[in-house]
PDB file of C-alpha atoms and ligand atoms in Angstrom:
ATOM      1  CA  MET A1364     179.361  48.174 -12.267  1.00 45.00           C
ATOM      2  CA  THR A1365     176.882  49.240  -9.611  1.00 52.00           C
ATOM      3  CA  ASP A1366     173.237  50.265  -9.417  1.00 68.00           C
ATOM      4  CA  LEU A1367     172.669  50.037 -13.127  1.00 78.00           C
ATOM      5  CA  PRO A1368     169.059  50.842 -14.040  1.00 83.00           C
ATOM      6  CA  LYS A1369     167.090  48.034 -15.703  1.00 94.00           C
ATOM      7  CA  PRO A1370     168.195  47.341 -19.275  1.00 98.00           C
ATOM      8  CA  LEU A1371     166.094  49.073 -21.921  1.00 98.00           C
ATOM      9  CA  VAL A1372     164.799  47.542 -25.139  1.00 98.00           C
ATOM     10  CA  ALA A1373     163.538  50.382 -27.314  1.00 99.00           C
ATOM     11  CA  GLY A1374     161.843  50.031 -30.682  1.00 98.00           C
ATOM     12  CA  ASN A1375     162.394  52.701 -33.302  1.00 98.00           C
ATOM     13  CA  TRP A1376     159.590  52.505 -35.851  1.00 98.00           C
ATOM     14  CA  LYS A1377     161.237  55.209 -37.996  1.00 98.00           C
ATOM     15  CA  MET A1378     158.867  56.422 -40.767  1.00 98.00           C
ATOM     16  CA  ASN A1379     156.649  53.357 -40.523  1.00 98.00           C
ATOM     17  CA  GLY A1380     153.170  52.851 -39.198  1.00 98.00           C
ATOM     18  CA  LEU A1381     149.634  54.076 -39.846  1.00 98.00           C
ATOM     19  CA  LYS A1382     146.950  54.165 -37.154  1.00 98.00           C
ATOM     20  CA  ALA A1383     146.330  50.428 -37.586  1.00 98.00           C
ATOM     21  CA  ALA A1384     149.878  49.763 -36.334  1.00 98.00           C
ATOM     22  CA  LEU A1385     148.831  50.791 -32.835  1.00 98.00           C
ATOM     23  CA  CYS A1386     147.473  47.258 -32.411  1.00 98.00           C
ATOM     24  CA  GLU A1387     151.140  46.266 -32.054  1.00 98.00           C
ATOM     25  CA  VAL A1388     151.391  48.420 -28.913  1.00 98.00           C
ATOM     26  CA  ASP A1389     148.275  46.678 -27.563  1.00 98.00           C
ATOM     27  CA  ALA A1390     149.767  43.291 -28.418  1.00 98.00           C
ATOM     28  CA  LEU A1391     152.986  44.191 -26.630  1.00 98.00           C
ATOM     29  CA  GLU A1392     151.044  45.254 -23.548  1.00 97.00           C
ATOM     30  CA  GLU A1393     149.292  41.880 -23.550  1.00 97.00           C
ATOM     31  CA  LYS A1394     152.591  40.049 -23.683  1.00 96.00           C
ATOM     32  CA  ILE A1395     154.005  42.109 -20.834  1.00 95.00           C
ATOM     33  CA  ALA A1396     150.884  41.469 -18.752  1.00 95.00           C
ATOM     34  CA  SER A1397     151.542  37.725 -18.909  1.00 92.00           C
ATOM     35  CA  HIS A1398     155.266  38.075 -18.092  1.00 90.00           C
ATOM     36  CA  LEU A1399     155.491  39.856 -14.802  1.00 84.00           C
ATOM     37  CA  ASN A1400     159.198  39.225 -14.241  1.00 88.00           C
ATOM     38  CA  LEU A1401     160.598  41.098 -17.196  1.00 94.00           C
ATOM     39  CA  LYS A1402     164.206  42.079 -16.567  1.00 96.00           C
ATOM     40  CA  CYS A1403     164.070  45.097 -18.867  1.00 97.00           C
ATOM     41  CA  ASP A1404     162.087  48.227 -19.589  1.00 97.00           C
ATOM     42  CA  LEU A1405     160.295  48.422 -22.928  1.00 98.00           C
ATOM     43  CA  MET A1406     159.781  51.424 -25.152  1.00 98.00           C
ATOM     44  CA  ILE A1407     158.254  52.089 -28.552  1.00 98.00           C
ATOM     45  CA  CYS A1408     159.177  55.181 -30.570  1.00 99.00           C
ATOM     46  CA  PRO A1409     156.484  55.545 -33.248  1.00 98.00           C
ATOM     47  CA  PRO A1410     156.328  58.321 -35.850  1.00 98.00           C
ATOM     48  CA  ALA A1411     155.113  61.711 -34.569  1.00 98.00           C
ATOM     49  CA  THR A1412     151.632  61.184 -36.020  1.00 98.00           C
ATOM     50  CA  LEU A1413     151.039  58.238 -33.677  1.00 98.00           C
ATOM     51  CA  LEU A1414     152.638  59.558 -30.496  1.00 98.00           C
ATOM     52  CA  CYS A1415     149.485  60.859 -28.882  1.00 98.00           C
ATOM     53  CA  SER A1416     147.416  57.727 -29.524  1.00 98.00           C
ATOM     54  CA  ALA A1417     150.361  55.534 -28.544  1.00 98.00           C
ATOM     55  CA  THR A1418     150.636  57.191 -25.131  1.00 98.00           C
ATOM     56  CA  ILE A1419     146.939  56.471 -24.608  1.00 97.00           C
ATOM     57  CA  ALA A1420     147.301  52.823 -25.695  1.00 96.00           C
ATOM     58  CA  ALA A1421     150.449  52.209 -23.654  1.00 97.00           C
ATOM     59  CA  LYS A1422     150.425  51.231 -19.983  1.00 96.00           C
ATOM     60  CA  LYS A1423     153.752  49.579 -19.139  1.00 96.00           C
ATOM     61  CA  VAL A1424     155.434  50.355 -22.451  1.00 98.00           C
ATOM     62  CA  GLU A1425     157.146  53.748 -22.494  1.00 98.00           C
ATOM     63  CA  ILE A1426     156.538  55.916 -25.544  1.00 98.00           C
ATOM     64  CA  GLY A1427     159.405  57.878 -27.072  1.00 99.00           C
ATOM     65  CA  ALA A1428     159.767  60.289 -29.988  1.00 98.00           C
ATOM     66  CA  GLN A1429     162.368  60.070 -32.756  1.00 98.00           C
ATOM     67  CA  ASN A1430     163.451  63.701 -32.885  1.00 98.00           C
ATOM     68  CA  VAL A1431     162.678  67.109 -31.432  1.00 98.00           C
ATOM     69  CA  HIS A1432     163.479  70.809 -31.835  1.00 98.00           C
ATOM     70  CA  ALA A1433     165.688  72.397 -29.184  1.00 98.00           C
ATOM     71  CA  ALA A1434     163.565  75.539 -28.697  1.00 98.00           C
ATOM     72  CA  PHE A1435     160.695  75.798 -26.209  1.00 97.00           C
ATOM     73  CA  SER A1436     158.314  77.183 -28.843  1.00 97.00           C
ATOM     74  CA  GLY A1437     158.328  79.684 -31.697  1.00 98.00           C
ATOM     75  CA  ALA A1438     158.497  80.114 -35.461  1.00 98.00           C
ATOM     76  CA  HIS A1439     159.791  76.669 -36.434  1.00 98.00           C
ATOM     77  CA  THR A1440     157.364  75.318 -39.009  1.00 98.00           C
ATOM     78  CA  GLY A1441     156.960  71.582 -38.865  1.00 97.00           C
ATOM     79  CA  ASP A1442     158.881  71.109 -35.642  1.00 98.00           C
ATOM     80  CA  ILE A1443     157.890  69.789 -32.239  1.00 98.00           C
ATOM     81  CA  SER A1444     159.300  70.853 -28.860  1.00 98.00           C
ATOM     82  CA  THR A1445     160.233  68.685 -25.896  1.00 98.00           C
ATOM     83  CA  GLU A1446     157.463  70.334 -23.852  1.00 98.00           C
ATOM     84  CA  MET A1447     154.913  69.287 -26.489  1.00 98.00           C
ATOM     85  CA  LEU A1448     156.129  65.734 -26.073  1.00 98.00           C
ATOM     86  CA  THR A1449     155.879  65.649 -22.288  1.00 98.00           C
ATOM     87  CA  ASP A1450     152.468  67.325 -22.568  1.00 98.00           C
ATOM     88  CA  ILE A1451     151.060  64.187 -24.254  1.00 98.00           C
ATOM     89  CA  GLY A1452     152.833  61.683 -22.024  1.00 98.00           C
ATOM     90  CA  VAL A1453     155.938  60.948 -24.092  1.00 98.00           C
ATOM     91  CA  THR A1454     158.856  60.133 -21.777  1.00 98.00           C
ATOM     92  CA  ALA A1455     161.864  59.855 -24.085  1.00 99.00           C
ATOM     93  CA  VAL A1456     163.338  60.963 -27.379  1.00 99.00           C
ATOM     94  CA  ILE A1457     165.872  59.387 -29.721  1.00 99.00           C
ATOM     95  CA  LEU A1458     168.472  61.990 -30.690  1.00 98.00           C
ATOM     96  CA  GLY A1459     171.322  61.987 -33.198  1.00 98.00           C
ATOM     97  CA  HIS A1460     170.246  58.839 -35.025  1.00 98.00           C
ATOM     98  CA  SER A1461     172.579  58.221 -37.962  1.00 98.00           C
ATOM     99  CA  GLU A1462     169.642  58.580 -40.364  1.00 98.00           C
ATOM    100  CA  ARG A1463     169.079  62.117 -39.072  1.00 98.00           C
ATOM    101  CA  ARG A1464     172.788  62.845 -39.158  1.00 97.00           C
ATOM    102  CA  ALA A1465     172.852  61.608 -42.804  1.00 96.00           C
ATOM    103  CA  ASP A1466     169.451  62.788 -44.139  1.00 97.00           C
ATOM    104  CA  HIS A1467     169.310  66.142 -42.334  1.00 97.00           C
ATOM    105  CA  GLY A1468     172.991  66.926 -41.814  1.00 97.00           C
ATOM    106  CA  GLU A1469     172.487  66.921 -38.064  1.00 98.00           C
ATOM    107  CA  LYS A1470     175.756  67.656 -36.282  1.00 98.00           C
ATOM    108  CA  SER A1471     176.741  66.626 -32.774  1.00 98.00           C
ATOM    109  CA  ALA A1472     176.529  70.252 -31.574  1.00 98.00           C
ATOM    110  CA  GLN A1473     172.850  70.358 -32.594  1.00 98.00           C
ATOM    111  CA  VAL A1474     172.284  67.001 -30.949  1.00 98.00           C
ATOM    112  CA  ALA A1475     173.766  68.449 -27.736  1.00 98.00           C
ATOM    113  CA  GLU A1476     171.275  71.346 -27.869  1.00 98.00           C
ATOM    114  CA  LYS A1477     168.421  68.870 -28.264  1.00 98.00           C
ATOM    115  CA  VAL A1478     169.752  66.789 -25.368  1.00 98.00           C
ATOM    116  CA  ALA A1479     169.732  69.924 -23.191  1.00 98.00           C
ATOM    117  CA  ALA A1480     166.147  70.628 -24.318  1.00 98.00           C
ATOM    118  CA  ALA A1481     165.159  67.069 -23.411  1.00 98.00           C
ATOM    119  CA  GLN A1482     166.602  67.612 -19.943  1.00 98.00           C
ATOM    120  CA  ARG A1483     164.767  70.912 -19.594  1.00 97.00           C
ATOM    121  CA  ALA A1484     161.479  69.071 -20.183  1.00 98.00           C
ATOM    122  CA  GLY A1485     162.338  65.964 -18.165  1.00 98.00           C
ATOM    123  CA  LEU A1486     162.646  63.590 -21.132  1.00 98.00           C
ATOM    124  CA  LEU A1487     165.089  60.696 -21.312  1.00 98.00           C
ATOM    125  CA  ALA A1488     167.479  61.303 -24.228  1.00 98.00           C
ATOM    126  CA  ILE A1489     168.619  58.241 -26.180  1.00 99.00           C
ATOM    127  CA  VAL A1490     171.748  59.556 -27.867  1.00 98.00           C
ATOM    128  CA  CYS A1491     172.840  57.551 -30.915  1.00 98.00           C
ATOM    129  CA  VAL A1492     176.442  57.236 -32.049  1.00 98.00           C
ATOM    130  CA  GLY A1493     178.216  54.944 -34.469  1.00 98.00           C
ATOM    131  CA  GLU A1494     180.818  54.697 -37.186  1.00 98.00           C
ATOM    132  CA  THR A1495     180.364  54.099 -40.911  1.00 98.00           C
ATOM    133  CA  LYS A1496     181.854  51.082 -42.681  1.00 97.00           C
ATOM    134  CA  GLU A1497     184.620  53.255 -44.136  1.00 98.00           C
ATOM    135  CA  GLU A1498     185.476  54.660 -40.721  1.00 98.00           C
ATOM    136  CA  ARG A1499     185.668  51.166 -39.217  1.00 97.00           C
ATOM    137  CA  GLU A1500     187.846  49.903 -42.061  1.00 97.00           C
ATOM    138  CA  ALA A1501     190.147  52.874 -41.561  1.00 98.00           C
ATOM    139  CA  GLY A1502     190.540  51.947 -37.882  1.00 97.00           C
ATOM    140  CA  GLN A1503     188.678  55.103 -36.848  1.00 98.00           C
ATOM    141  CA  ALA A1504     185.594  53.567 -35.199  1.00 98.00           C
ATOM    142  CA  LEU A1505     186.575  54.359 -31.640  1.00 98.00           C
ATOM    143  CA  ASN A1506     187.748  57.884 -32.492  1.00 98.00           C
ATOM    144  CA  VAL A1507     184.522  58.680 -34.311  1.00 98.00           C
ATOM    145  CA  VAL A1508     182.295  57.303 -31.560  1.00 98.00           C
ATOM    146  CA  SER A1509     184.288  59.027 -28.799  1.00 98.00           C
ATOM    147  CA  ARG A1510     184.073  62.351 -30.600  1.00 98.00           C
ATOM    148  CA  GLN A1511     180.326  61.959 -31.175  1.00 98.00           C
ATOM    149  CA  ILE A1512     179.741  61.190 -27.493  1.00 98.00           C
ATOM    150  CA  ALA A1513     181.908  64.044 -26.243  1.00 98.00           C
ATOM    151  CA  ASP A1514     180.229  66.518 -28.610  1.00 98.00           C
ATOM    152  CA  SER A1515     176.619  65.258 -28.348  1.00 98.00           C
ATOM    153  CA  ILE A1516     176.177  64.887 -24.579  1.00 98.00           C
ATOM    154  CA  PRO A1517     176.549  68.077 -22.511  1.00 98.00           C
ATOM    155  CA  ILE A1518     178.445  67.521 -19.256  1.00 97.00           C
ATOM    156  CA  GLU A1519     176.173  69.817 -17.329  1.00 97.00           C
ATOM    157  CA  GLY A1520     172.770  68.380 -16.499  1.00 97.00           C
ATOM    158  CA  SER A1521     173.427  64.887 -17.860  1.00 98.00           C
ATOM    159  CA  ASN A1522     173.121  61.907 -15.557  1.00 97.00           C
ATOM    160  CA  ALA A1523     172.272  58.208 -15.555  1.00 97.00           C
ATOM    161  CA  ASP A1524     168.550  58.961 -15.254  1.00 97.00           C
ATOM    162  CA  ASN A1525     168.285  61.248 -18.251  1.00 98.00           C
ATOM    163  CA  ILE A1526     170.852  59.858 -20.717  1.00 98.00           C
ATOM    164  CA  VAL A1527     171.020  56.534 -22.523  1.00 98.00           C
ATOM    165  CA  VAL A1528     173.729  56.015 -25.144  1.00 98.00           C
ATOM    166  CA  ALA A1529     172.948  53.830 -28.163  1.00 99.00           C
ATOM    167  CA  TYR A1530     175.934  52.477 -30.052  1.00 98.00           C
ATOM    168  CA  GLU A1531     174.739  51.776 -33.575  1.00 98.00           C
ATOM    169  CA  PRO A1532     177.357  51.037 -36.206  1.00 98.00           C
ATOM    170  CA  VAL A1533     175.883  52.649 -39.318  1.00 98.00           C
ATOM    171  CA  TRP A1534     176.806  49.638 -41.463  1.00 98.00           C
ATOM    172  CA  ALA A1535     174.816  47.317 -39.183  1.00 98.00           C
ATOM    173  CA  ILE A1536     171.557  49.290 -39.377  1.00 98.00           C
ATOM    174  CA  GLY A1537     168.939  47.521 -41.469  1.00 97.00           C
ATOM    175  CA  THR A1538     171.563  45.340 -43.185  1.00 98.00           C
ATOM    176  CA  GLY A1539     171.333  42.102 -41.216  1.00 97.00           C
ATOM    177  CA  LEU A1540     175.031  42.544 -40.399  1.00 97.00           C
ATOM    178  CA  THR A1541     176.265  42.801 -36.818  1.00 97.00           C
ATOM    179  CA  PRO A1542     179.733  43.339 -35.400  1.00 98.00           C
ATOM    180  CA  SER A1543     181.443  40.387 -33.737  1.00 98.00           C
ATOM    181  CA  VAL A1544     180.790  39.916 -30.046  1.00 98.00           C
ATOM    182  CA  ASN A1545     184.404  40.953 -29.420  1.00 98.00           C
ATOM    183  CA  ASP A1546     183.985  44.175 -31.371  1.00 98.00           C
ATOM    184  CA  VAL A1547     180.785  45.002 -29.473  1.00 98.00           C
ATOM    185  CA  ALA A1548     182.519  44.240 -26.164  1.00 98.00           C
ATOM    186  CA  GLU A1549     185.496  46.408 -27.055  1.00 98.00           C
ATOM    187  CA  MET A1550     183.385  49.366 -28.158  1.00 98.00           C
ATOM    188  CA  HIS A1551     180.998  49.214 -25.199  1.00 98.00           C
ATOM    189  CA  HIS A1552     183.926  48.924 -22.792  1.00 98.00           C
ATOM    190  CA  SER A1553     185.522  52.004 -24.346  1.00 98.00           C
ATOM    191  CA  ILE A1554     182.227  53.908 -24.194  1.00 98.00           C
ATOM    192  CA  ARG A1555     181.895  52.970 -20.511  1.00 98.00           C
ATOM    193  CA  ASP A1556     185.385  54.309 -19.797  1.00 98.00           C
ATOM    194  CA  LEU A1557     184.611  57.504 -21.667  1.00 98.00           C
ATOM    195  CA  LEU A1558     181.327  58.013 -19.794  1.00 98.00           C
ATOM    196  CA  LYS A1559     183.071  57.430 -16.461  1.00 97.00           C
ATOM    197  CA  GLY A1560     185.630  60.053 -17.433  1.00 98.00           C
ATOM    198  CA  MET A1561     182.874  62.505 -18.367  1.00 98.00           C
ATOM    199  CA  PHE A1562     180.303  61.793 -15.642  1.00 97.00           C
ATOM    200  CA  GLU A1563     182.162  59.927 -12.886  1.00 93.00           C
ATOM    201  CA  ARG A1564     179.727  57.761 -10.880  1.00 94.00           C
ATOM    202  CA  ASP A1565     176.858  58.483 -13.238  1.00 96.00           C
ATOM    203  CA  GLY A1566     178.988  57.299 -16.145  1.00 97.00           C
ATOM    204  CA  ASP A1567     179.150  53.917 -14.466  1.00 96.00           C
ATOM    205  CA  LYS A1568     175.361  53.710 -14.379  1.00 97.00           C
ATOM    206  CA  MET A1569     174.366  55.116 -17.768  1.00 98.00           C
ATOM    207  CA  ARG A1570     172.810  52.473 -19.965  1.00 98.00           C
ATOM    208  CA  ILE A1571     174.637  51.730 -23.201  1.00 98.00           C
ATOM    209  CA  LEU A1572     172.360  50.104 -25.783  1.00 98.00           C
ATOM    210  CA  TYR A1573     173.530  48.211 -28.819  1.00 98.00           C
ATOM    211  CA  GLY A1574     171.592  48.852 -32.054  1.00 98.00           C
ATOM    212  CA  GLY A1575     171.878  47.506 -35.592  1.00 98.00           C
ATOM    213  CA  SER A1576     170.065  44.387 -36.886  1.00 98.00           C
ATOM    214  CA  VAL A1577     169.085  43.137 -33.435  1.00 98.00           C
ATOM    215  CA  LYS A1578     166.520  40.330 -33.658  1.00 98.00           C
ATOM    216  CA  GLY A1579     165.294  37.383 -31.624  1.00 98.00           C
ATOM    217  CA  SER A1580     167.951  35.054 -32.981  1.00 98.00           C
ATOM    218  CA  ASN A1581     170.967  37.215 -32.051  1.00 98.00           C
ATOM    219  CA  ALA A1582     169.629  39.059 -29.001  1.00 98.00           C
ATOM    220  CA  ALA A1583     170.850  36.635 -26.332  1.00 98.00           C
ATOM    221  CA  GLU A1584     174.405  36.783 -27.638  1.00 98.00           C
ATOM    222  CA  LEU A1585     174.507  40.565 -28.142  1.00 98.00           C
ATOM    223  CA  MET A1586     172.688  41.438 -24.911  1.00 98.00           C
ATOM    224  CA  GLY A1587     174.978  39.079 -23.010  1.00 98.00           C
ATOM    225  CA  VAL A1588     178.054  41.172 -23.778  1.00 98.00           C
ATOM    226  CA  ASP A1589     179.529  43.165 -20.872  1.00 97.00           C
ATOM    227  CA  ASN A1590     178.362  46.778 -20.815  1.00 97.00           C
ATOM    228  CA  VAL A1591     175.488  46.106 -23.209  1.00 98.00           C
ATOM    229  CA  ASN A1592     172.480  47.330 -21.241  1.00 98.00           C
ATOM    230  CA  GLY A1593     169.733  46.828 -23.778  1.00 98.00           C
ATOM    231  CA  ALA A1594     168.955  47.329 -27.448  1.00 98.00           C
ATOM    232  CA  LEU A1595     167.700  49.926 -29.890  1.00 98.00           C
ATOM    233  CA  VAL A1596     165.724  47.984 -32.475  1.00 98.00           C
ATOM    234  CA  GLY A1597     164.493  49.134 -35.880  1.00 98.00           C
ATOM    235  CA  GLY A1598     162.972  46.576 -38.254  1.00 98.00           C
ATOM    236  CA  ALA A1599     162.307  43.924 -35.627  1.00 98.00           C
ATOM    237  CA  SER A1600     160.303  46.367 -33.492  1.00 98.00           C
ATOM    238  CA  LEU A1601     157.454  46.818 -35.964  1.00 98.00           C
ATOM    239  CA  LYS A1602     155.671  43.607 -35.004  1.00 98.00           C
ATOM    240  CA  ALA A1603     155.047  42.845 -31.336  1.00 98.00           C
ATOM    241  CA  ASP A1604     155.918  39.163 -31.880  1.00 98.00           C
ATOM    242  CA  ASP A1605     159.354  39.966 -33.348  1.00 98.00           C
ATOM    243  CA  PHE A1606     160.036  42.638 -30.758  1.00 98.00           C
ATOM    244  CA  PHE A1607     159.047  40.456 -27.865  1.00 98.00           C
ATOM    245  CA  ALA A1608     161.199  37.614 -29.229  1.00 98.00           C
ATOM    246  CA  ILE A1609     164.189  39.849 -28.422  1.00 98.00           C
ATOM    247  CA  VAL A1610     162.956  40.343 -24.875  1.00 98.00           C
ATOM    248  CA  GLU A1611     162.273  36.614 -24.464  1.00 96.00           C
ATOM    249  CA  ALA A1612     165.737  35.709 -25.700  1.00 97.00           C
ATOM    250  CA  ALA A1613     167.593  38.161 -23.481  1.00 98.00           C
ATOM    251  CA  TYR A1614     165.534  39.417 -20.561  1.00 97.00           C
ATOM    252  CA  LEU A1615     162.995  36.863 -19.336  1.00 93.00           C
TER     253      LEU A1615
HETATM  254  P1  PGA B 825     167.631  47.965 -37.414  1.00 78.70           P
HETATM  255  O1  PGA B 825     167.684  49.516 -37.031  1.00 78.70           O
HETATM  256  O2  PGA B 825     167.305  47.199 -36.150  1.00 78.70           O
HETATM  257  O3  PGA B 825     166.545  47.861 -38.443  1.00 78.70           O
HETATM  258  O4  PGA B 825     168.978  47.590 -37.939  1.00 78.70           O
HETATM  259  C1  PGA B 825     168.252  49.937 -35.816  1.00 78.70           C
HETATM  260  C2  PGA B 825     168.139  51.437 -35.664  1.00 78.70           C
HETATM  261  O5  PGA B 825     168.316  52.174 -36.645  1.00 78.70           O
HETATM  262  O6  PGA B 825     167.884  51.922 -34.557  1.00 78.70           O
END
């Protein structure tokens, strides 16, 4: 593998956090300031209500959103466009998270439209894929993930600078369960092959994050797996201490 960008550790706060939670962004900045040799990029994706203040509080930490509408503007009550995000200094957006696929029936084709919108605005798209427990038990994990990647990431316009893939087995999210190191290695290797097939040299450089119950105590092992280029972290990203424990374990 050549020229891979720095690994990325991104925190997904989901629907958590009032204004007071912004002190966690400040605390993270303080930790970064005293560790100048970090071997990864850091990102926090707070709820939409905190995005604007978070971009003001953040210096080194990137700020990402958790969803977006594909249109530039228009009659879409309650939605936010990619241009609105870049306007306030947001640099990335999580797309196709399994909770959006489950709670809002989001399909890969819609995710692909949002990815294209992210590219239009110059946002990094973190595209989430992953199988359910039933799909894994049926031996379908690789098929499901391959299909999601092929259908969620448009060939045109996608490259290693604007796409990050996050492999998040649905059964590992928020459960404390993680796949075995071998299973992670196998899936990430297959995703790498698929990305190389789709994007040639860029596919070799796209970061592939692992997500699902990542914490300080398992980060070194999971982040040490070949083709794991960072983490997407839910629960353990809410407190700067827990989040930074992941960074300390894997990327100091
Ligand atoms: P978790 O969530 O770390 O709480 O398992 C991960 C995610 O949904 O991105």
